[in-house]
CSV table of C-alpha atoms and ligand atoms in Angstrom, one decimal:
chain,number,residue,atom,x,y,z
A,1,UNK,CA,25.8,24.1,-33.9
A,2,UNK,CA,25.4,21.5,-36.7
A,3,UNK,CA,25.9,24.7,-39.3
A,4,UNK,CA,29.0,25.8,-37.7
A,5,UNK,CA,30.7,22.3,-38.0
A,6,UNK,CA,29.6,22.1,-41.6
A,7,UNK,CA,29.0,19.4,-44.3
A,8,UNK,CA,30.7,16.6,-41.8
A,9,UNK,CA,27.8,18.1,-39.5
A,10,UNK,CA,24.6,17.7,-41.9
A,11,UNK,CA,26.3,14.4,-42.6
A,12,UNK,CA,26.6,12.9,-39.4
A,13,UNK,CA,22.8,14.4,-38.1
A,14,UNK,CA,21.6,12.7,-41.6
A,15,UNK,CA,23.3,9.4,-40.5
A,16,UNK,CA,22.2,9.2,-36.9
A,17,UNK,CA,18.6,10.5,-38.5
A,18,UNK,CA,18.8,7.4,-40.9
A,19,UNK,CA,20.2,4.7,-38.4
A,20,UNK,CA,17.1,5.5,-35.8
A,21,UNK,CA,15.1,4.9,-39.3
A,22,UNK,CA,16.4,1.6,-39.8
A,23,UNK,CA,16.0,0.7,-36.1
A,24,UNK,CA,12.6,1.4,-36.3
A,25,UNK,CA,12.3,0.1,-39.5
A,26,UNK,CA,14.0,-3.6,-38.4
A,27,UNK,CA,11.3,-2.8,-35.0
A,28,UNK,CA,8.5,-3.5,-36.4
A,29,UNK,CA,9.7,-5.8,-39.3
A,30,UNK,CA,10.7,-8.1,-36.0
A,31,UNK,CA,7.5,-7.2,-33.9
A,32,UNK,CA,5.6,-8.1,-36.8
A,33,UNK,CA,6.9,-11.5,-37.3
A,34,UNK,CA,6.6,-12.5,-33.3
A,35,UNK,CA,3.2,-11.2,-34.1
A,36,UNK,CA,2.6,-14.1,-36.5
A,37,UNK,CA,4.3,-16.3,-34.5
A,38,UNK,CA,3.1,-16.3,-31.4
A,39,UNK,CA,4.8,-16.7,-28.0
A,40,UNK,CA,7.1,-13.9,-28.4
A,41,UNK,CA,5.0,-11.6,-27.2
A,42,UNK,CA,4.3,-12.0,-23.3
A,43,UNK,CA,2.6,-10.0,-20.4
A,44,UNK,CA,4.3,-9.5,-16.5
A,45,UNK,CA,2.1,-8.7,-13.8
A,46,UNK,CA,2.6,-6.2,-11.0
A,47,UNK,CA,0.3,-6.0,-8.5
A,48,UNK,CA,-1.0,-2.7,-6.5
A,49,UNK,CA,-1.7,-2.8,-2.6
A,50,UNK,CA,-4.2,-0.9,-0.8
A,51,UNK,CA,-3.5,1.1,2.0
A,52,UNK,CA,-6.2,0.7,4.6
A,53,UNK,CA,-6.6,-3.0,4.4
A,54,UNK,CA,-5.0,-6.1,3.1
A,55,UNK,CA,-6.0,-6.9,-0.5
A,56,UNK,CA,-4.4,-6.5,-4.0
A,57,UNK,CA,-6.6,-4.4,-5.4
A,58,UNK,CA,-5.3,-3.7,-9.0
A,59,UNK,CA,-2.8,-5.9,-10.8
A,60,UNK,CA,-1.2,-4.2,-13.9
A,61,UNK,CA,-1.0,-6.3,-16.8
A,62,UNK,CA,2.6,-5.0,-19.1
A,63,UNK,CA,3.7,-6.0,-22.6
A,64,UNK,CA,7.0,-8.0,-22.8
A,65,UNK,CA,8.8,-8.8,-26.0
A,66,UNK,CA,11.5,-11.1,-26.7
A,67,UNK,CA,12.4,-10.0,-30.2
A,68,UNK,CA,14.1,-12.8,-32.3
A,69,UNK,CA,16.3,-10.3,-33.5
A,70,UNK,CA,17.6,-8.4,-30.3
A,71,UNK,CA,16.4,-10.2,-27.3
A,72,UNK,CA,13.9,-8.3,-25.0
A,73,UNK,CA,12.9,-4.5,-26.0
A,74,UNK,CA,11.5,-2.4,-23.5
A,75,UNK,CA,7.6,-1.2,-23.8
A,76,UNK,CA,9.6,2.5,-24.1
A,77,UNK,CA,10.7,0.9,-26.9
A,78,UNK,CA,8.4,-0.9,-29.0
A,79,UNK,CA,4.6,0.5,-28.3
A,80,UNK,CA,5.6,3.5,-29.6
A,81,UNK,CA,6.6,1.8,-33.3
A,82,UNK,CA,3.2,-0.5,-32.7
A,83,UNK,CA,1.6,2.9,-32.4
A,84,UNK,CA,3.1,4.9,-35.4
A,85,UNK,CA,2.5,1.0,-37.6
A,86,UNK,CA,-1.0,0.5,-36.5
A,87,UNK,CA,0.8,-3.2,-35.0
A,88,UNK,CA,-0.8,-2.0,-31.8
A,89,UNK,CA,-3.7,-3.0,-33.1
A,90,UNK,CA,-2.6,-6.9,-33.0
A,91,UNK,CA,-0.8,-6.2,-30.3
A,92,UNK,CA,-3.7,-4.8,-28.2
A,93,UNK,CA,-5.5,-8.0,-29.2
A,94,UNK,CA,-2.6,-10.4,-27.9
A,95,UNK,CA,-2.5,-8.2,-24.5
A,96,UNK,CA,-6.0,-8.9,-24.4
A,97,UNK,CA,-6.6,-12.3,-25.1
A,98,UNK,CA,-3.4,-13.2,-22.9
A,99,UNK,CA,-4.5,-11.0,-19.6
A,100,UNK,CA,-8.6,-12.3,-20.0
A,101,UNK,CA,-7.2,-16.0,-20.6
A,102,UNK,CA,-5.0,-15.1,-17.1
A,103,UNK,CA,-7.9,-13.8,-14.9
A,104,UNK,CA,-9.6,-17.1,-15.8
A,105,UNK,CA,-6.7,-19.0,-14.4
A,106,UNK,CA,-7.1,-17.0,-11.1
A,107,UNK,CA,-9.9,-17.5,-9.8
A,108,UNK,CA,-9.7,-16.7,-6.2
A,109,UNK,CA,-8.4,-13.4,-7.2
A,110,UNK,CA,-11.7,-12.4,-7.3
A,111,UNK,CA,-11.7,-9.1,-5.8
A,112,UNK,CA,-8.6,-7.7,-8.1
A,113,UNK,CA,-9.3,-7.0,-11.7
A,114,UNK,CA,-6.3,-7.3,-13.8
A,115,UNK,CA,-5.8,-3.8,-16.0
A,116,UNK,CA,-4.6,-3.6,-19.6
A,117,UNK,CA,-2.9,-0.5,-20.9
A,118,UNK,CA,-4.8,0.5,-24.0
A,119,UNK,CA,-3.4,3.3,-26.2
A,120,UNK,CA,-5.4,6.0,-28.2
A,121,UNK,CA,-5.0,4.2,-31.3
A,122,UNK,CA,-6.5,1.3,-30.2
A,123,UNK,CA,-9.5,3.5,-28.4
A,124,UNK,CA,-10.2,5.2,-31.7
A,125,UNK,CA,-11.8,2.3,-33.3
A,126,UNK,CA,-15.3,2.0,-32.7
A,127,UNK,CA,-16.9,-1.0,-30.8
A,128,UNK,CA,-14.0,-1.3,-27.8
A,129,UNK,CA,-16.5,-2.8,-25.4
A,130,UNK,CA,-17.7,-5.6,-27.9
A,131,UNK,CA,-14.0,-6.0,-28.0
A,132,UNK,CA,-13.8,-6.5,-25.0
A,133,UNK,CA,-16.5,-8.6,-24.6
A,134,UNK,CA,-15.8,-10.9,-26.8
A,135,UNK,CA,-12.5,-12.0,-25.1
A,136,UNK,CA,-14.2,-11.7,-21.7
A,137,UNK,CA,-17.0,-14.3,-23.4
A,138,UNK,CA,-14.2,-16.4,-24.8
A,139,UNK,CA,-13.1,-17.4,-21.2
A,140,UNK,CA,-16.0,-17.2,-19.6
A,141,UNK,CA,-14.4,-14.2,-17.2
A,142,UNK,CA,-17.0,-11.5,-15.5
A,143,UNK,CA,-16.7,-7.9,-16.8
A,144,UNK,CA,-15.9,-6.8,-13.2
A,145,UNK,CA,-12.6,-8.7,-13.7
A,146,UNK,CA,-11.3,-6.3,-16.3
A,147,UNK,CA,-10.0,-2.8,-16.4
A,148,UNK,CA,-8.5,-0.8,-19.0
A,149,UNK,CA,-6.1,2.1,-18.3
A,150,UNK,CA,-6.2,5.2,-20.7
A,151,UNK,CA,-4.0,8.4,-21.0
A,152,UNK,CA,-5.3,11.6,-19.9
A,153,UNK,CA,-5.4,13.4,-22.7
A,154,UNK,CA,-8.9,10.6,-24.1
A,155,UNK,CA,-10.7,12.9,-21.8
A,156,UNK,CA,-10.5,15.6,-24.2
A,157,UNK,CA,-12.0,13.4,-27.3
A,158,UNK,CA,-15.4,13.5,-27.5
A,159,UNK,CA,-15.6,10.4,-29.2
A,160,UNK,CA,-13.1,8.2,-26.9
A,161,UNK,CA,-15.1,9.4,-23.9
A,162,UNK,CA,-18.1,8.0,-25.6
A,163,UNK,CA,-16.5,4.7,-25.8
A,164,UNK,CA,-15.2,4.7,-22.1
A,165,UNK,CA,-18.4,4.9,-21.4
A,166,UNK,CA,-19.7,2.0,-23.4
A,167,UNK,CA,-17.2,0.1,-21.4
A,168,UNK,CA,-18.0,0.9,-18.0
A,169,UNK,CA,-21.4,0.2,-18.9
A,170,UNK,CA,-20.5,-3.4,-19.7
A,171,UNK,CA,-18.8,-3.5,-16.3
A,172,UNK,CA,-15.1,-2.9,-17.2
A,173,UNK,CA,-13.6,-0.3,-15.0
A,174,UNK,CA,-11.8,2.7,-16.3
A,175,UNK,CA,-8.2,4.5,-15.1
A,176,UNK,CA,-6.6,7.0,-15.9
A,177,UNK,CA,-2.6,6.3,-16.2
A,178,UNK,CA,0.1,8.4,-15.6
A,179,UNK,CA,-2.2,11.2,-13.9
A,180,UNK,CA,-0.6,14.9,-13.8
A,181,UNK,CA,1.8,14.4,-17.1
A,182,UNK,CA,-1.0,14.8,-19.5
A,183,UNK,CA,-2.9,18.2,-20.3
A,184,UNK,CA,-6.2,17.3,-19.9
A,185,UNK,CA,-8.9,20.2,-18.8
A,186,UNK,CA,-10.1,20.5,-15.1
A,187,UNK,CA,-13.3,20.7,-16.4
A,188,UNK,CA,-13.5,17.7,-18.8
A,189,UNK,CA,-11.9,16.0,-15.8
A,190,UNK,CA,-14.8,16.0,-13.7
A,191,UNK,CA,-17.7,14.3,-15.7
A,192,UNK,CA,-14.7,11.7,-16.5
A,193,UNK,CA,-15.9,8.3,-16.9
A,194,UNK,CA,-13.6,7.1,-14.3
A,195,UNK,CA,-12.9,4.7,-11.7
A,196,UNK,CA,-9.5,4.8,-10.8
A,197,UNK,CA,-6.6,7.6,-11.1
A,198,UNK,CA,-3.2,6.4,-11.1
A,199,UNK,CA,-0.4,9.4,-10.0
A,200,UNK,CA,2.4,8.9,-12.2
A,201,UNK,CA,5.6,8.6,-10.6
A,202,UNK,CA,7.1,11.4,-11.1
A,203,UNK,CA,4.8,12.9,-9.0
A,204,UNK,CA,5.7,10.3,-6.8
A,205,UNK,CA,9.7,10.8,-6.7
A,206,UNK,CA,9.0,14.2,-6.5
A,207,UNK,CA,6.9,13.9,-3.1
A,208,UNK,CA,9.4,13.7,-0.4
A,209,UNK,CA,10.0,18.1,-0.8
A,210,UNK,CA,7.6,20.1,1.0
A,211,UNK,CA,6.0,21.6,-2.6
A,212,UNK,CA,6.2,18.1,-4.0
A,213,UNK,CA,4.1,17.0,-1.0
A,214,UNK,CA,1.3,19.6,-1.6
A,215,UNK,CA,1.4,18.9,-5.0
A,216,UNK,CA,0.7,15.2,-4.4
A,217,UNK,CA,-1.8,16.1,-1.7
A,218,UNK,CA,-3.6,18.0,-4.5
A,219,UNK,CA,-3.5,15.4,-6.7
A,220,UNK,CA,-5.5,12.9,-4.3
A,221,UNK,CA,-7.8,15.9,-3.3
A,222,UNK,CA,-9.3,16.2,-6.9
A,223,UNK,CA,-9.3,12.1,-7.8
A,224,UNK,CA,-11.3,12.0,-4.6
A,225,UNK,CA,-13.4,14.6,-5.8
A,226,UNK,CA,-14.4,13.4,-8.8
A,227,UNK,CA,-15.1,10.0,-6.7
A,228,UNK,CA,-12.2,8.0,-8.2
A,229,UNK,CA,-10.1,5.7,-6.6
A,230,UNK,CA,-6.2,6.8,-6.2
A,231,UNK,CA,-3.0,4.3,-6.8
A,232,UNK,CA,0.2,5.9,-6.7
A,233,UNK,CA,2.5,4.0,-9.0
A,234,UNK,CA,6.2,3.8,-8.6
A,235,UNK,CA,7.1,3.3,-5.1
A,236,UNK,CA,10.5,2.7,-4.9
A,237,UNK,CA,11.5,4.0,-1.1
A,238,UNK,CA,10.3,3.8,1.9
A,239,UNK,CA,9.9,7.5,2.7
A,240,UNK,CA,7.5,7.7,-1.1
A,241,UNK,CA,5.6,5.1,0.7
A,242,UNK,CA,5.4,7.4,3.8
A,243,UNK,CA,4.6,10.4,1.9
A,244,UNK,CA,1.6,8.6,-0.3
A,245,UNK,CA,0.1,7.5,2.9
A,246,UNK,CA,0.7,10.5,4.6
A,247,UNK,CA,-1.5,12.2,1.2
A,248,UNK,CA,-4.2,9.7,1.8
A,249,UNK,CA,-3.9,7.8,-1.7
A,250,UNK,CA,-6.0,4.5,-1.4
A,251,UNK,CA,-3.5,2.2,-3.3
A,252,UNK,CA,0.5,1.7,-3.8
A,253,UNK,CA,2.5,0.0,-6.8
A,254,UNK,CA,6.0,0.2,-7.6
A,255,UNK,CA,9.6,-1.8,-7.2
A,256,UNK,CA,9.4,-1.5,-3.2
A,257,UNK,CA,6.3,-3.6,-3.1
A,258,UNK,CA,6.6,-5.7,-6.3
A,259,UNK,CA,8.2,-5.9,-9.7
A,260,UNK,CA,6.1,-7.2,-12.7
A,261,UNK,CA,6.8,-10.8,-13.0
A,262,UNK,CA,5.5,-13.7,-14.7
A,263,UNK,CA,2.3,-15.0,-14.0
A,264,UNK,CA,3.4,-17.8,-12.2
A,265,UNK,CA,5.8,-16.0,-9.9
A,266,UNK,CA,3.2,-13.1,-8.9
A,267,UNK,CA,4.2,-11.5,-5.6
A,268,UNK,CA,0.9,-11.8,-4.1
A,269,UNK,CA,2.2,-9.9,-0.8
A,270,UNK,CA,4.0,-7.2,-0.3
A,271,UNK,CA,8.1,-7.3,-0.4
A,272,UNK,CA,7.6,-3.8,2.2
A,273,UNK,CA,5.7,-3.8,4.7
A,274,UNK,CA,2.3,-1.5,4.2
A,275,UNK,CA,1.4,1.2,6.5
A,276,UNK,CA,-1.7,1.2,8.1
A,277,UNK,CA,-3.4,3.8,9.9
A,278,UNK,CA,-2.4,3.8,13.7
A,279,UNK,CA,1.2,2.6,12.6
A,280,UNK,CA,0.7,-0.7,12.9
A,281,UNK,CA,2.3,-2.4,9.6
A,282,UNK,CA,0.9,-5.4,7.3
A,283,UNK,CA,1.1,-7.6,4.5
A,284,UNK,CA,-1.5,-8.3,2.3
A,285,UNK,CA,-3.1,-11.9,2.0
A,286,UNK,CA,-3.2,-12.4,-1.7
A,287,UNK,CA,-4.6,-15.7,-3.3
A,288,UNK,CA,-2.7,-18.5,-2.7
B,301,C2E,P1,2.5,2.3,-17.4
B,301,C2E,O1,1.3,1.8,-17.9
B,301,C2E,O2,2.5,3.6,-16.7
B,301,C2E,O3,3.2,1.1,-16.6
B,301,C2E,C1,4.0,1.3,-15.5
B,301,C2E,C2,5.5,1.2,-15.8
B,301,C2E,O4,6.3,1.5,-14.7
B,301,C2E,C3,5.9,-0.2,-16.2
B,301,C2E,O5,6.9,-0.1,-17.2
B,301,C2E,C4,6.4,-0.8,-14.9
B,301,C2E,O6,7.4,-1.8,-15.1
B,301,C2E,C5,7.1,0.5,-14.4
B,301,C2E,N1,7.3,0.4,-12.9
B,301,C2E,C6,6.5,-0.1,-12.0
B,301,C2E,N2,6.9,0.1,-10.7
B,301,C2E,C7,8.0,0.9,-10.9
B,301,C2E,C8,8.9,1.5,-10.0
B,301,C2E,O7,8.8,1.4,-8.8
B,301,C2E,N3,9.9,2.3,-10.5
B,301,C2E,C9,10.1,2.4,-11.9
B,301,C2E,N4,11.1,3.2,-12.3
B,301,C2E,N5,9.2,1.9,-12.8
B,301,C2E,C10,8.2,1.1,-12.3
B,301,C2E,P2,7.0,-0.9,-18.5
B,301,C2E,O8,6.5,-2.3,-18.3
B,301,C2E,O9,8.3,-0.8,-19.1
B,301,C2E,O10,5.9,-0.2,-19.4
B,301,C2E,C11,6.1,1.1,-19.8
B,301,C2E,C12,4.9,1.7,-20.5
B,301,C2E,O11,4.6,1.0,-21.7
B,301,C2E,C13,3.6,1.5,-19.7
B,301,C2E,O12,3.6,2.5,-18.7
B,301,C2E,C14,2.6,1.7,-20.7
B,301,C2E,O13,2.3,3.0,-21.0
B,301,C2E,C15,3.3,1.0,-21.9
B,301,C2E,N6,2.8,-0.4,-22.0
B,301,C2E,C16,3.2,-1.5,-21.4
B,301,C2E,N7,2.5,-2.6,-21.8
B,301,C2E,C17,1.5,-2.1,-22.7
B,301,C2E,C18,0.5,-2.7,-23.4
B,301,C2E,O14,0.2,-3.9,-23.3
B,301,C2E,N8,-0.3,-1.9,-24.2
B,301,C2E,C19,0.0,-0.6,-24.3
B,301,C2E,N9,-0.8,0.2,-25.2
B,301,C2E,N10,1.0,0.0,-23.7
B,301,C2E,C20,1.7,-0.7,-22.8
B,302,MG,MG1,-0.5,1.5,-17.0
B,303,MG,MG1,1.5,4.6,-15.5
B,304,MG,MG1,1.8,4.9,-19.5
């Protein structure tokens, strides 16, 4: 198609080619300036809310950047550059420093860890759980506190798995994110160091149809197997809320229940109400 319309064609692929250079270029010029800076860099919480009782029992800790340049940019947006830069190095250290430094200023949250999203880059360098501890020591917070969530495909690294494993031996808990969009091998998949599963939401959109269902059902099935905990992320209807309980996940997140916010305007309960086995609906006590 770009052949048949000629040089005009090869010029105007070669010019939207160049302009996503220069936005990527002028992205991390930017992210690394609010890197040096500071405040520019921010995290929102969202909690997850089990099933069967009434506790929080994950809260997600997500990147937020106010670029001086062009206002807010998406995670979509920005990790990706951080990832291609090596920034996500610094930026993994912000996210850290700023969710540890959080957890100490909730203290009757005890029995929800807050969870950082930590990308491969970051889990390739050696020593991850001194990492971690070392911002956990800073702030005198308990290992049990933390968890990190990893992509699937870590479980096919030799060498990441190895870390994982350093770090649930210090007492940080491991997830898996975005569950069924990775290729990760059944059978690496079930010596996993792993503690929680989180079925992305596609799975989730997808589980109001009758093969979306079994699919989702399937899902839960082998993270139960392998012992891990199940949160369904992205709830954003009452019937996917249905449908996840009807599967027997352990945990919901998502826009229904609550968005990520600020720390200071956490939606400790539930915006929906939760169902409960027997029907009976409730919302979860959260601190405060
Ligand atoms: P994720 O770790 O899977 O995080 C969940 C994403 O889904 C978040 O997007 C959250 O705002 C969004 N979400 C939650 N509930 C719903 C819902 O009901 N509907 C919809 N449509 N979306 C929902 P966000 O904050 O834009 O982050 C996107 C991705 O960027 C994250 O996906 C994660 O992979 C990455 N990310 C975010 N913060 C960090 C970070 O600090 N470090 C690293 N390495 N990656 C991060
Ligand atoms: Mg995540
Ligand atoms: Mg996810
Ligand atoms: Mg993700």
């Amino acid at each position: 198609r770009v052949k048949a319309e000629g040089r005009d064609g090869f010029a105007w692929f070669d010019e939207a080619l160049h302009r996503r250079d220069v936005v990527r270029v002028e992205t991390e010029r930017d992210l690394r300036r609010s890197l040096r800076t500071g405040d520019a860099l921010t995290l929102h919480f969202q909690p997850a809310f089990a099933l069967d009782s009434t506790e929080i029992t994950h809260i997600e800790a997500l990147a937020r950047w106010d670029s001086p340049g062009r206002g807010p940019v998406p995670p979509a947006e920005f990790i990706p550059v951080a990832e291609e830069s090596g920034l996500i190095l610094a930026v993994g250290e912000r996210v850290l420093a700023c969710a540890v430094r959080q957890v100490a200023l909730w203290p009757d949250a005890a029995s929800a860890r807050v969870w950082v999203n930590v990308s491969p880059r970051q889990l390739a360098v050696p020593g991850l759980a001194d990492t971690l501890l070392r911002h956990l020591d800073a702030w005198h917070v308990a290992p049990g506190r933390l968890g990190i969530e990893v992509t699937e495909s870590t479980m096919d690294d030799g060498r990441l798995v190895a870390q994982l494993e350093e770090v649930r031996r210090l007492g940080v808990a491991v997830a898996i994110d975005d569950f069924g969009t990775g290729y990760s091998s059944l059978s690496r998949l079930a010596g996993a160091p792993v503690d929680v599963i989180k079925i992305d939401r596609s799975f989730v959109a997808a589980g109001c149809t009758p093969k979306g269902r079994a699919l989702l059902e399937g899902i839960v099935t082998l993270a139960h197997a392998i012992g891990a905990y199940v949160i369904a992320e992205g709830i954003e209807t009452p019937q996917q809320l249905d449908a996840i309980a009807a599967v027997g996940a352990d945990a919901a997140a998502g826009f229904l229940l609550a968005r990520p916010q600020p720390a200071t305007a956490v939606s400790w309960r539930s915006a929906y109400p939760l169902p409960r086995s027997g029907g009976a609906t409730v919302a979860p006590a959260g601190p405060r």
